[in-house]
Every structure is written in C-alpha cells, then in structure tokens.
Coordinates of C-alpha atoms (C1' of nucleotides) in Angstrom, one line a residue:
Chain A
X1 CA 73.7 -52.4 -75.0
X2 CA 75.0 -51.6 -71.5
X3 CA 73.4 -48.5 -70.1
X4 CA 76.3 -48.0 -67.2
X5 CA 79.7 -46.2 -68.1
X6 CA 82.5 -47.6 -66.8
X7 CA 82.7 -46.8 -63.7
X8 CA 79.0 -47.4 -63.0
X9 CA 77.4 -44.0 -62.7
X10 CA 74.0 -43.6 -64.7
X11 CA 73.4 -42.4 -68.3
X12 CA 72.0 -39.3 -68.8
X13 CA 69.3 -41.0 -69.7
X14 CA 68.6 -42.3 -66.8
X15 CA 69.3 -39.4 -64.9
X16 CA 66.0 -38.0 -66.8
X17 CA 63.9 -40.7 -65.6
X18 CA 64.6 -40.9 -62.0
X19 CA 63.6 -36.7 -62.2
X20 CA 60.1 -37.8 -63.9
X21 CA 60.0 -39.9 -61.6
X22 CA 60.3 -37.8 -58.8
X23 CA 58.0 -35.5 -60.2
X24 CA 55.6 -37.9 -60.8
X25 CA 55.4 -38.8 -57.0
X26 CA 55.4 -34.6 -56.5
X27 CA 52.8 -34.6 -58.4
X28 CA 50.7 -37.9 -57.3
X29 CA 50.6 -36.0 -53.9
X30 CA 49.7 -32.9 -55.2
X31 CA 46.6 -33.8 -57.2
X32 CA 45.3 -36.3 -54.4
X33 CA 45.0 -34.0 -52.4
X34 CA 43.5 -31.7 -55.0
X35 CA 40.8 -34.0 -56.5
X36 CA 40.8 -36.6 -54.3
X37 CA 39.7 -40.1 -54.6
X38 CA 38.7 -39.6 -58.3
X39 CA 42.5 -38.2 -59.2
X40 CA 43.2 -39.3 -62.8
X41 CA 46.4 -40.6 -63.9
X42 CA 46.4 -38.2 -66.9
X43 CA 45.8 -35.5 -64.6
X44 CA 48.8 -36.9 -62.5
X45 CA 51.2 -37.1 -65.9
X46 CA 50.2 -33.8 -67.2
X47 CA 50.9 -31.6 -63.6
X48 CA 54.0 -33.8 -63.6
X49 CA 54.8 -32.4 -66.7
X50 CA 55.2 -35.8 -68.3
X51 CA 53.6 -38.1 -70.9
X52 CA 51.1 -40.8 -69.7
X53 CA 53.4 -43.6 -71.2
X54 CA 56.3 -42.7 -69.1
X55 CA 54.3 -42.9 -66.3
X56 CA 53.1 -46.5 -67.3
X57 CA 56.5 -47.6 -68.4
X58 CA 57.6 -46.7 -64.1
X59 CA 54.9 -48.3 -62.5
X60 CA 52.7 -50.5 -64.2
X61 CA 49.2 -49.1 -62.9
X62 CA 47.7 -46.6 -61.1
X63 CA 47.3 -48.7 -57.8
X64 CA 51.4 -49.4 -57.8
X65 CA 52.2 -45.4 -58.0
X66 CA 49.7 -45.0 -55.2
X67 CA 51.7 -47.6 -53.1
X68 CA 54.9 -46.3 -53.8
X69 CA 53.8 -43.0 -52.6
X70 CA 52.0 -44.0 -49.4
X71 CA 55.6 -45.8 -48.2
X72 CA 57.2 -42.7 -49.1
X73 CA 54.9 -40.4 -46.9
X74 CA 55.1 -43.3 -44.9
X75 CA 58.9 -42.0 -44.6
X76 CA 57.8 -38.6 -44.1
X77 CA 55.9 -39.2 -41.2
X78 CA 58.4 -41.0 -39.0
X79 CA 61.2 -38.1 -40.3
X80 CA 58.6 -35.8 -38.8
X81 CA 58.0 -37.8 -35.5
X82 CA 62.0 -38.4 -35.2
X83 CA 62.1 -34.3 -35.7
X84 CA 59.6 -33.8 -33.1
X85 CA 61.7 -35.9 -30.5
X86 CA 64.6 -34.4 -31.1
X87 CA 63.4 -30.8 -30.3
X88 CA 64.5 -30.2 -26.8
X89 CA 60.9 -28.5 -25.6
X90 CA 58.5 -31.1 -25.8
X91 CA 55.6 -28.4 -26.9
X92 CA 57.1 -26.9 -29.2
X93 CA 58.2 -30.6 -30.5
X94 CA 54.7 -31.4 -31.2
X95 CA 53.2 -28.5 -32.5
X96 CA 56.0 -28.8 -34.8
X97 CA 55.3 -32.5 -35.9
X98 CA 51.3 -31.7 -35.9
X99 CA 51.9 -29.0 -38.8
X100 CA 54.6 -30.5 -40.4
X101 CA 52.2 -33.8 -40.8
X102 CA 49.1 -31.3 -41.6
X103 CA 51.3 -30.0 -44.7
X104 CA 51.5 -32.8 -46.5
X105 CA 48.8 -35.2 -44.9
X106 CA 46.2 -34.6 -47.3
X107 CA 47.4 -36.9 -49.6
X108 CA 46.3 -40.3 -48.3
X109 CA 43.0 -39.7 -46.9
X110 CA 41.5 -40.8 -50.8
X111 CA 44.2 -43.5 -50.7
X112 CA 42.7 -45.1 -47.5
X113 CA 41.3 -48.2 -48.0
X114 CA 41.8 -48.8 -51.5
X115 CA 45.0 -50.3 -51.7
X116 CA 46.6 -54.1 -50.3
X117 CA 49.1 -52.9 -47.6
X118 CA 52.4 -54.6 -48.5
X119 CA 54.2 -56.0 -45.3
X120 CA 56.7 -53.3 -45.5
X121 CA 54.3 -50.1 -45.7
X122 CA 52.7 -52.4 -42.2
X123 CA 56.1 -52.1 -40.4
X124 CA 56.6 -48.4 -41.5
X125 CA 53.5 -47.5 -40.4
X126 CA 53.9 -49.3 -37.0
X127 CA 57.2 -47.7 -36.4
X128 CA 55.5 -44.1 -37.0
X129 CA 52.9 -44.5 -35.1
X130 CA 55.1 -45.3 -32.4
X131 CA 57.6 -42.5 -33.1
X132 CA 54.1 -40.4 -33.1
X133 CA 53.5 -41.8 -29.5
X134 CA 56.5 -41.2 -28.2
X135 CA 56.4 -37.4 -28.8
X136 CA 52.6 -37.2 -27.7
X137 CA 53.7 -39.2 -24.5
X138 CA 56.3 -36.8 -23.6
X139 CA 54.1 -33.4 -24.4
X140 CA 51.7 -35.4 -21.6
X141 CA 54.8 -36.1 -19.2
X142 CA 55.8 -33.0 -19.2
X143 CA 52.3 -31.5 -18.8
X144 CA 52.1 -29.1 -21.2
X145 CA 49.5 -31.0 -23.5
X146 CA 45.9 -31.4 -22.0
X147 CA 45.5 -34.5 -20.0
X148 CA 42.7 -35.3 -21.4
X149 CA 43.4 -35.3 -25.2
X150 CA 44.5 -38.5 -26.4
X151 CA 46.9 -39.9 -28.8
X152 CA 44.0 -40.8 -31.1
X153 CA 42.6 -37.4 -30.6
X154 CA 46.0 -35.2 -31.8
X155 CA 45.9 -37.8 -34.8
X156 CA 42.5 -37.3 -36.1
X157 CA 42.7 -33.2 -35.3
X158 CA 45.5 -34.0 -38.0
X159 CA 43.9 -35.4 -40.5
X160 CA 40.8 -33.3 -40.2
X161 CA 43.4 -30.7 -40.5
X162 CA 45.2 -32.3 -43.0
X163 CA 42.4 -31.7 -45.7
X164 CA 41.6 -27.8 -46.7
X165 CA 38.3 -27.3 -48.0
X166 CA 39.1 -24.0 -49.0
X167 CA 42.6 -24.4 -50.2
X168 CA 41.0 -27.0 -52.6
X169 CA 38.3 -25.7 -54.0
X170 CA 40.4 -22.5 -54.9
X171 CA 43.3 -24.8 -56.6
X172 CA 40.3 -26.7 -58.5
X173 CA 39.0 -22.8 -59.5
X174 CA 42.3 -21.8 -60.5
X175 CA 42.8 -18.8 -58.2
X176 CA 45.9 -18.9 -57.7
X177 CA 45.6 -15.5 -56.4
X178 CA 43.8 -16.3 -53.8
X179 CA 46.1 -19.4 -52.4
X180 CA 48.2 -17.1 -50.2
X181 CA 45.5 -15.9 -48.0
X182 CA 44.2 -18.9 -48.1
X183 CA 47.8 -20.5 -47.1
X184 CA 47.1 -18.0 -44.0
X185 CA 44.0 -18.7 -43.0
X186 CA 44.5 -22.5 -42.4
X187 CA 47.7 -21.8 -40.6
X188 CA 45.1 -19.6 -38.2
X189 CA 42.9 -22.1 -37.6
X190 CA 45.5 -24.8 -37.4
X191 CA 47.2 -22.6 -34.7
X192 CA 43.2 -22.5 -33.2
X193 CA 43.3 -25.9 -32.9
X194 CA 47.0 -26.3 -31.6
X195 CA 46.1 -23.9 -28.8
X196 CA 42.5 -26.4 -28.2
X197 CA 45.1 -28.8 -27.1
X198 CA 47.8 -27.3 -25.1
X199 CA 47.0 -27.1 -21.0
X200 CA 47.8 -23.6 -20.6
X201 CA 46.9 -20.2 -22.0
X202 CA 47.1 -19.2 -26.0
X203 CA 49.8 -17.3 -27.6
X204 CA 48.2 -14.9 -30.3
X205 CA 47.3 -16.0 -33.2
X206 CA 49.9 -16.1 -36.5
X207 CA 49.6 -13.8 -39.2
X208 CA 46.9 -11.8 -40.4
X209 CA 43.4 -12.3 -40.0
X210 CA 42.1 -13.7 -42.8
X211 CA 39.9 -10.9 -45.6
X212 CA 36.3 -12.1 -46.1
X213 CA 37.3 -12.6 -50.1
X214 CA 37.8 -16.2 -49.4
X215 CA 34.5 -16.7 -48.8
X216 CA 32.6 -14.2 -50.9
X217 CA 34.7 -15.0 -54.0
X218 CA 34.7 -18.9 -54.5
X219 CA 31.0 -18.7 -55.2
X220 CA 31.5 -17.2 -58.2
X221 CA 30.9 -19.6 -61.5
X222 CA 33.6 -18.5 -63.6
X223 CA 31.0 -18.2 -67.0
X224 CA 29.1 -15.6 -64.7
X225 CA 27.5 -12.6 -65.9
X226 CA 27.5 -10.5 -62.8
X227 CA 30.7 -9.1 -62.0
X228 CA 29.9 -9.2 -58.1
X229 CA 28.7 -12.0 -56.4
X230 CA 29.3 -12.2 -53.1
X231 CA 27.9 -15.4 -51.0
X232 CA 29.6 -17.0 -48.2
X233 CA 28.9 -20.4 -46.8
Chain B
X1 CA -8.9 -32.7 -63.4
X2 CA -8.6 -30.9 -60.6
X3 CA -6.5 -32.2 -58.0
X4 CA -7.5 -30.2 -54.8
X5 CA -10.9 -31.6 -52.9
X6 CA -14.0 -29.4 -52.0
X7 CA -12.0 -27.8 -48.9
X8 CA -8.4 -27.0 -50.5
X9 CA -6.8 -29.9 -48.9
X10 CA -3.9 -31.9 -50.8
X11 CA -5.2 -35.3 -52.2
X12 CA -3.2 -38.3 -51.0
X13 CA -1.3 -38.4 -54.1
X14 CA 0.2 -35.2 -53.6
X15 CA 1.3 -35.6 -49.8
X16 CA 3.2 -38.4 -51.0
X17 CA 5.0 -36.1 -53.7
X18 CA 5.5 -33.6 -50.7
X19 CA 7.1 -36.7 -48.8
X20 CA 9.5 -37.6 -51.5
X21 CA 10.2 -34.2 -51.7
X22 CA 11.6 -34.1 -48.5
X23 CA 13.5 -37.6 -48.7
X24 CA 15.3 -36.1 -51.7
X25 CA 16.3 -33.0 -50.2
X26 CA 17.5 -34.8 -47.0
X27 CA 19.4 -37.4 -49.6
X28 CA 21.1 -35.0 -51.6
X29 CA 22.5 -33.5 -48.4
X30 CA 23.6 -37.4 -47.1
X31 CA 25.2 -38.2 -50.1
X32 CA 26.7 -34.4 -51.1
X33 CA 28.5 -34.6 -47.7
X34 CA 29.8 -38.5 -48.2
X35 CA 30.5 -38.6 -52.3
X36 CA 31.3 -34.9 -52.4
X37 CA 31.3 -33.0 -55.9
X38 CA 30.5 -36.1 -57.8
X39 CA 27.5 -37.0 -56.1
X40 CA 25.3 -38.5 -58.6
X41 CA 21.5 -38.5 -59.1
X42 CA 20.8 -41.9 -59.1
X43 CA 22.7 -42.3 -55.9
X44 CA 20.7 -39.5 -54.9
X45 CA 17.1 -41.3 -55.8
X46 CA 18.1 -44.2 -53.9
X47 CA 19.1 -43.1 -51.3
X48 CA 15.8 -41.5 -50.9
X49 CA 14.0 -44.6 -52.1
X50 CA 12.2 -42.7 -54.4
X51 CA 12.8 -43.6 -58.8
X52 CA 14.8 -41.5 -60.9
X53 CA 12.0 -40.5 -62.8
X54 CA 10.5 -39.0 -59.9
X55 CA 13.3 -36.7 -59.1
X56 CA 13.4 -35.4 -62.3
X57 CA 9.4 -34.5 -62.2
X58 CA 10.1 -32.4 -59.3
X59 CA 13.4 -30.4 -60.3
X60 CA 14.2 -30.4 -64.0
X61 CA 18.1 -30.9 -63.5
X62 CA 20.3 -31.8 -60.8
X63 CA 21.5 -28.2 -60.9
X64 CA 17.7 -27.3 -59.6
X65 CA 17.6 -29.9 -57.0
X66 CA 21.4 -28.2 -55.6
X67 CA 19.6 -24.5 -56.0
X68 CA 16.5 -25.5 -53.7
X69 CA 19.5 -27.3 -51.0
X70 CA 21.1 -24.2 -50.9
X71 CA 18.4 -22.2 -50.4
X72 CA 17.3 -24.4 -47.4
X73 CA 20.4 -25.0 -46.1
X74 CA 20.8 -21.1 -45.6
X75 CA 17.5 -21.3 -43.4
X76 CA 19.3 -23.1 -41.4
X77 CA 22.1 -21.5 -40.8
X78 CA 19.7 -18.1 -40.3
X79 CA 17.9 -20.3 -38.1
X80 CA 20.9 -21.3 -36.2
X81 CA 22.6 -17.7 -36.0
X82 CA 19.2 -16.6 -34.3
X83 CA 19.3 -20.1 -31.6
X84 CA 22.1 -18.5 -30.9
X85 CA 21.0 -14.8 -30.1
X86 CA 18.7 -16.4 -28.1
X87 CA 21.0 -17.6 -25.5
X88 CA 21.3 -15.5 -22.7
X89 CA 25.5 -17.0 -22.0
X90 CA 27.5 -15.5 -25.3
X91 CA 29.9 -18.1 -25.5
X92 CA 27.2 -20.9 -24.9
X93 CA 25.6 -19.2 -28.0
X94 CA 28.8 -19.2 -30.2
X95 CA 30.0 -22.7 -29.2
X96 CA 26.2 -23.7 -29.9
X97 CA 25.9 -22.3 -33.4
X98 CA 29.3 -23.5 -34.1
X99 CA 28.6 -27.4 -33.2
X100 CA 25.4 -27.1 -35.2
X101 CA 26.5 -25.6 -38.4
X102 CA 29.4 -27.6 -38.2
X103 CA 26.5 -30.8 -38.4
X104 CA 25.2 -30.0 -41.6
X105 CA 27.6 -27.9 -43.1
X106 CA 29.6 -30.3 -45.0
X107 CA 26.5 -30.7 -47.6
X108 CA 27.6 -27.5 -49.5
X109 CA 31.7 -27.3 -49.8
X110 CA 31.2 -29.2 -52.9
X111 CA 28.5 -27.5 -54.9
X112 CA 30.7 -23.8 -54.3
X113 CA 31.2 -22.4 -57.3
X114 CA 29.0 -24.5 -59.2
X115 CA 25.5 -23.1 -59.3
X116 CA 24.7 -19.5 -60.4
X117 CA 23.0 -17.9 -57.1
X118 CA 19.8 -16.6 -57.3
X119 CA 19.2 -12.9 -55.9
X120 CA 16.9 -14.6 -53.3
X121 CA 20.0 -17.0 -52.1
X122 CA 22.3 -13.9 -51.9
X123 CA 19.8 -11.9 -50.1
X124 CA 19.5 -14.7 -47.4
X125 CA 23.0 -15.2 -47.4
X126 CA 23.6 -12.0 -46.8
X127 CA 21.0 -11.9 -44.0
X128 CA 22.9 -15.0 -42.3
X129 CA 26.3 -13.5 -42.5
X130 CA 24.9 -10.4 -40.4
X131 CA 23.2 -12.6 -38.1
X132 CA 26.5 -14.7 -37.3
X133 CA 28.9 -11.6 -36.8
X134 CA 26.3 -10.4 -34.1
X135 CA 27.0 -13.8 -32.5
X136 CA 30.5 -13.7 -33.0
X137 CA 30.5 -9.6 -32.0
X138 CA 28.5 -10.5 -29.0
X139 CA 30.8 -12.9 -28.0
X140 CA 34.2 -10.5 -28.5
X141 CA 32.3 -8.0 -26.3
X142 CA 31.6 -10.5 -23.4
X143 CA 35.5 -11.5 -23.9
X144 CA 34.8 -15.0 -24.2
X145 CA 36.1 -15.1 -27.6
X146 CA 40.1 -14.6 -28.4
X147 CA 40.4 -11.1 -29.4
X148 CA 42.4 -12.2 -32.4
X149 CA 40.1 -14.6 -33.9
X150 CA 37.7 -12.5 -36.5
X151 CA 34.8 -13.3 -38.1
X152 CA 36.3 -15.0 -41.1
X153 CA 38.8 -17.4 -39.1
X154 CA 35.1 -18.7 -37.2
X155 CA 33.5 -19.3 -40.2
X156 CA 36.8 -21.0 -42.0
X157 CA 37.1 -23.3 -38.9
X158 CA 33.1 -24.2 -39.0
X159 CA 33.9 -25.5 -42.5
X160 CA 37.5 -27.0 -42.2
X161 CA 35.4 -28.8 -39.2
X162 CA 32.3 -29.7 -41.5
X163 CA 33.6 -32.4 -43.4
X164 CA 34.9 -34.9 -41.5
X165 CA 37.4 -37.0 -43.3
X166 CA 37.0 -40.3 -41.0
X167 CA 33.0 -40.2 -40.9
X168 CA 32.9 -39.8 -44.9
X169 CA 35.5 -42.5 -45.4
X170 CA 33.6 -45.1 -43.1
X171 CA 30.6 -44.1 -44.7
X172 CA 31.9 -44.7 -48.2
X173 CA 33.1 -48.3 -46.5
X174 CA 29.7 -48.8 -44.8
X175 CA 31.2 -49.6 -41.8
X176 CA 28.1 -48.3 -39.8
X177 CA 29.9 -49.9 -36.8
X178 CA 32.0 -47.3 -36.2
X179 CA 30.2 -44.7 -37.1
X180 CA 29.3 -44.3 -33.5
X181 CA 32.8 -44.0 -32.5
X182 CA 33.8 -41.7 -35.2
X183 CA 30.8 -39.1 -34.4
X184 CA 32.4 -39.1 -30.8
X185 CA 36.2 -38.3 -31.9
X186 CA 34.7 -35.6 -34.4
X187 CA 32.7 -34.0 -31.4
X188 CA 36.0 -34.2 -28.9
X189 CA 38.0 -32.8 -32.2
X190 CA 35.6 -30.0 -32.3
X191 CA 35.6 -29.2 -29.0
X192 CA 39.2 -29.0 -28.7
X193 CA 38.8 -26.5 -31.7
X194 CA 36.5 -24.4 -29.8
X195 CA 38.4 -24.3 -26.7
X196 CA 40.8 -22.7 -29.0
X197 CA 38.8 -19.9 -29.6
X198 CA 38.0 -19.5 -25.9
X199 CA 39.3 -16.3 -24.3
X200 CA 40.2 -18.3 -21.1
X201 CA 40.9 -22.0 -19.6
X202 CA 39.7 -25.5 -21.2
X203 CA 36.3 -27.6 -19.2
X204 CA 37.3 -31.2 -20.4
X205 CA 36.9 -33.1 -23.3
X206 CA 33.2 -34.2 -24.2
X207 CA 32.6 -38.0 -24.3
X208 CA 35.3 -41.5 -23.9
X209 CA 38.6 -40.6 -25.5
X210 CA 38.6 -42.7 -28.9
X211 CA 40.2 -46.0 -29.8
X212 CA 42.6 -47.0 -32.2
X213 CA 40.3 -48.9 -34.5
X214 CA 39.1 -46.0 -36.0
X215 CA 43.0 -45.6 -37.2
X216 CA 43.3 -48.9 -38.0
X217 CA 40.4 -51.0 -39.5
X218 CA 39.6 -47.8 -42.1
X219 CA 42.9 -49.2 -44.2
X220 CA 41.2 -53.1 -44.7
X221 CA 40.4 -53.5 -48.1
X222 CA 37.3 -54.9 -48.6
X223 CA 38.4 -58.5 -50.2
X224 CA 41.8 -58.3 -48.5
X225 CA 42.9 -61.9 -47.4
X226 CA 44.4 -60.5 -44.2
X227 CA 42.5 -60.8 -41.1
X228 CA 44.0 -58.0 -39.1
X229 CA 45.4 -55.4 -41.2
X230 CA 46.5 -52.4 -38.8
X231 CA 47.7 -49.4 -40.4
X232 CA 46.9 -45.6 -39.7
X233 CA 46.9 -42.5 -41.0
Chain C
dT1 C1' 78.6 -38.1 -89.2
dT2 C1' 75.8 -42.1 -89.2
dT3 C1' 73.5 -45.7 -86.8
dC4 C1' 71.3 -47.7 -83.0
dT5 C1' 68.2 -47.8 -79.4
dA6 C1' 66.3 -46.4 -74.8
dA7 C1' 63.1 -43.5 -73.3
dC8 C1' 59.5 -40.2 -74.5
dG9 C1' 54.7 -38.2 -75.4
dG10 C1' 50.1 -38.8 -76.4
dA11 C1' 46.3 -40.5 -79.7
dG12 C1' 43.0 -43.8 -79.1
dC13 C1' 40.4 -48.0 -77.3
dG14 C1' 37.1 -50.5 -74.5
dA15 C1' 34.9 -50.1 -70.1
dA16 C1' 32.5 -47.6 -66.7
dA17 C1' 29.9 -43.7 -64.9
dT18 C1' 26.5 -40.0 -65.4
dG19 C1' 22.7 -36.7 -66.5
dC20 C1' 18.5 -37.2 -68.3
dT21 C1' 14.4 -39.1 -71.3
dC22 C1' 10.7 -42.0 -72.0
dC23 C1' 7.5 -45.4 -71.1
dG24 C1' 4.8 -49.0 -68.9
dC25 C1' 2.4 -49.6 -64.5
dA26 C1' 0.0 -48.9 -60.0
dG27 C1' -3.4 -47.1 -57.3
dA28 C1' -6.3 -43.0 -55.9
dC29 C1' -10.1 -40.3 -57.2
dT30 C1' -14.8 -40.0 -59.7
Chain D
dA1 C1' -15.3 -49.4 -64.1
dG2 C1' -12.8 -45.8 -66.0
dT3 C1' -9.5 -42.2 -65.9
dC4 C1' -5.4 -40.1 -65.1
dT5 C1' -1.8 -38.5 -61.9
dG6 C1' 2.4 -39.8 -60.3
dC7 C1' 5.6 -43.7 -59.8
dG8 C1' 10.0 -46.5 -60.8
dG9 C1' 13.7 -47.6 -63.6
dA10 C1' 15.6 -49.4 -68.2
dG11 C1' 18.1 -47.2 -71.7
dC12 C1' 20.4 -43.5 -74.5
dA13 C1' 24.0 -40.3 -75.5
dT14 C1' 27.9 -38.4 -73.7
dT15 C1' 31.9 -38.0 -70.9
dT16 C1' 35.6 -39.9 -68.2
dC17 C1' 39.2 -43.0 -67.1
dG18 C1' 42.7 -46.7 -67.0
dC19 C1' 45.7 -48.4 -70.0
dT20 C1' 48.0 -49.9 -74.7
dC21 C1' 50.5 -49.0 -78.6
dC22 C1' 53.3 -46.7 -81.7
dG23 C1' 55.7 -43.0 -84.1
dT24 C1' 59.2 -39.6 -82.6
dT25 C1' 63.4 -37.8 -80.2
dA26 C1' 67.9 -37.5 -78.5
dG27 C1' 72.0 -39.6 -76.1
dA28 C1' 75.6 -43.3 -77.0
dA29 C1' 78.4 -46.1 -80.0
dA30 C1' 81.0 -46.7 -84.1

DNA sequence: TTTCTAACGGAGCGAAATGCTCCGCAGACT
DNA sequence: AGTCTGCGGAGCATTTCGCTCCGTTAGAAA
C-alpha cells in the first residue's frame, strides 16, 4: 500500500511519472509554440511521447497544464533577468537576456488571455518584470542602449521576436531539414534588431547569410506535381 | 436575359456583386492576418457583411477565394518594390517598401504551403522578387544598407515583422482601445529593426514610447472577477 | 513464483467547429 | 405586373477536440 521505501526515496514508479511529466511540460511548450492557440492535448501527449490518460491523470485539464507551464516559464524568465544582472558588461547582459527570452518566449503568446492568473503566477510575474527592468535600467545608465527605447519597447521587440514565422511553418511541414538554416536566419535578424537598439555602431552580423531556399521551398504543397516550385512571399 | 444595358455598362445588380467582391477580398486579408491558418469562411462573410452563400457564388471554394488573395496581394508588393524605385533617397526607398509590406504582409504566412500556385502567381512572384533585390541592391550600392544583411535576411525580417503578436491578440480580444497604442509600439519596433539594417547612426524613435497596459491588460480574462489583473509577457 | 496494484496507453463519446449546399426571398430590370 | 438575378443564412456531413473509461503492463510484496 505504501509507495515510499523506507527511507523515503520514490518508487521506480514514480520516478517514471515525474519524467512524463517533465516531458509533458517539454512538450506543452514545444507544440504552443508550434500550433499555437489551437494546440491539442493529444498532440501535446503524443510529442511527449506519452498516452492521453497519463496526461489527465497529472493535471486534470488542459487549462491546469497550461498554468503549470506559464509559472514555470514564469521561472525562466526571472533566471534569465537574474543572469543578465549578473553579467559584468551591462550590454552584453541584455543582449544576452533578450535572446535567451526570444528562445523560449514563443510559448505563451496563445496562452495570453485565456487562463485565471493564480496569485502566485501575479507575484512571479511582478518580480520578473522588475528583474527585466533592472537590467534594461542599467543598459540605459550606462549608455550603451538607445535613450530613447523603452522598457516596453525591448519587451515587445521580444515577443515579436519570440514567434518565428518561418521556423513554424517549416516544423508544421515537417522539414526538418530545413530547421538549421532556419535556426540561422532568425538568429540574423534577432542580431538586426539587437543592433536597432544599441546607441553605438553594429558588430557584423552572426553566421551565414541565410540561402533563398527558405523562402522558395515552404510554398511547396507536399501532394505537388511539379517538382520545382519556387515562390517567395 | 441579358444583363449588360444598351451602352455596355454594368447594371446595378452587378456593381454591387463587384462591391462585395471587394469586401471579401479585404475580409479575408483582416481575418487571415488575426485567426491565422484557421480562418474560417463564415468569419470571413461576416466580416465582410456579405452571406455565405454569396461568397461561395463568387469563388467556388475557400481555396479559390485564398488563390485570387494571393494573386493581389503580389500586386502589391510589385506595386510597392516599384514606390520604392521611385524614390530618388535609396534608403528612404528601402525603409519605405519595408514599413509597407510589412502592413499587409501578415495576410499570407498562413496560407504558405497550402494552395497550389498557379504559373501566373509564380511569374508575378518572380517579377516582385527581381523588383525588391534592385531596392535592396540599390541600397547596398549607396551604402546605406549593412553590407552583411542580404536579400534574404530583408525579406525574413519583413515577415518576422508582419505579424504582430500584440495587435492580433488584442484583436482576437476586441480590445479596439488599444489598438491605437499597439499600432505605435509595432511602428517604434519596426523602426528599431530598420535602424538595424542601417549602414550608419540611429534618427530617433518614431511616435510616444509605449505604456505598460499593453503588457498588462492583454492577460484579463474576459469574465475574470479581478478588477486589475497585471501580468506581462 | 504468484499476487497485488499503481500507473499506463489509447479507443471512443459527446460537443463544437467548419466547408459547403440549397432554398426561400428581395428588389432591379422589362 | 412579371421575371429572374443575386442575396442571406439555416442546415448537412465531416472533422476535430477535450475528456472519460477501461483493459493491459510491470514493479513491489509475499
């Protein structure tokens, strides 16, 4: 009847359910920001690799996973501000926390709005935003971000940021292939933007510059007859 | 029987058709760019006050009424490309063509991949891709333009910059009250963007730096009990 | 080994959404 | 007045989705 040994660690049993359930948080975030608002919880068990009654034996509906993973990106965000504070050059601080956040921001834009904010995820959220300040206040300080950029500004460059068009559309199409330039091409433009906001001059831009396949091939419909199509836009 | 008078001109009946026609291209762009991929038809109709049955008289299947978008919607990026050859100042071009695609580009991100292109779409495609690499070629020659952004990394930030997260979300919550306020912070996000891709120094930020309800009030859920529920990203 | 049972996967159910058809009606021409 | 083009939208068939329920599996106890 008890499930503890006796000296309190956890079956193995167990063991196996706190790893679905990490995966099933992996992969919560993973098909968010994938397929966005409409992201199904089948979808969600099967990319976790787990059946749909696990899931519903962990949380008890879709809503209470969503919840669980918003205070844990929640989490994420204030690790990344604390980061970000701790790096001794304050541009180099930001710039870190900006794509650090853009990595893994994509997840809660479909979230936004749809879900009752429990008291804690308020608090957390307060505390980030301040940590966020903090760093954005210091990049101003010490003049090496523009005066005129705001702290409201540097968090909606994220979150337009935070959301790939390209990067999803080629995950929905399944070319995996593809993911790498892709990868690439929004570090580019991220390091575009980034370079929008500093006061000074622009390093040169990271990596290669980006082949024109990513645009030419997501226009194919994969049941397609012609073997080239090439179509951009 | 017939429906044309003595002198060729439409009958009244008809220019109305022609108007509806229009409202339902002009819908299907609204709503593409706010719903995304599952945009539906009927949202589509109402939007464009105009019945169901009427859409389907004029394009036999949604698919159709996405083809003839597409078709226009490359117009006006033609149209745009050339605005921009017009200009005498190569960098006014390029940040001109860039801030108007970037206001009607988000209509098409979600219907990549989906239709089967036409050899009259690819042809105009292929004539707007020209036209934009002389804008962007023009602008590399003047040196306005960072050597080591190409052609590609231009056209990937006009679309990472198309959708906007924030204006689709307050949309979606019909919280036309902001709305104002969020076409401001996009237009400040893309011109930090753009001064990015400048070869040289920043001019300020365009319009009133924006405020923290745009953060904030997006997370109220719509029956929520709590008065003042401030939470960001 | 045998028994017990916690945890698992997924078929399937009712509800909701969606593309499209079909039909009754309004009003513009003759 | 009569005709008939074009209109709006209820309704149908199909798909999708959140969630329940149950037979199966594999570690723990005896």
């Amino acid at each position: 009847m008890t499930r503890m040994t006796a000296d309190g660690r956890k079956t193995a049993r167990r063991a196996e359910a706190e790893r679905n359930d990490h995966a099933l948080l992996a992969a919560a975030r993973a098909v968010l920001a994938t397929d966005g608002a409409h992201a199904s919880v089948a979808a969600i068990a099967k990319h976790a690799g787990v059946g749909i009654g696990s899931l519903y034996r962990r949380y008890p509906t879709k809503e209470a996973l969503f919840q669980r993973l918003l205070d844990i990106v929640l989490d994420d965000y204030l690790t990344a501000a604390e980061t970000a504070l701790a790096d001794p050059d304050p541009w180099n601080g930001l710039s870190g926390y900006v794509t650090t956040v853009i990595a893994f921001a994509g997840s809660l834009g479909p979230i936004a709005g749809t879900l009752p904010l429990t008291p804690a995820i308020l608090d957390k959220n307060r505390r980030a935003d301040e940590a966020v300040a903090a760093v954005i206040d210091r990049a101003h300080a010490a003049g090496v971000l523009r005066a005129d950029a705001s702290v409201i500004d540097v968090e909606l460059l994220i979150e337009q940021l935070g959301k790939s068009p390209l990067i999803e559309q080629l995950a929905k199409q399944g070319r995996t292939d593809l993911s790498e330039a892709a990868q690439n091409a929004h570090t580019r433009i991220t390091a575009i933007a980034l370079d929008g906001l500093r006061a000074t001059g622009h390093p040169p831009l990271p990596g290669e510059p980006p082949g024109p396949e990513l645009f030419t091939e997501r226009w194919e419909v994969p049941g397609s007859s012609e073997g080239t199509a090439p179509a951009g836009h």
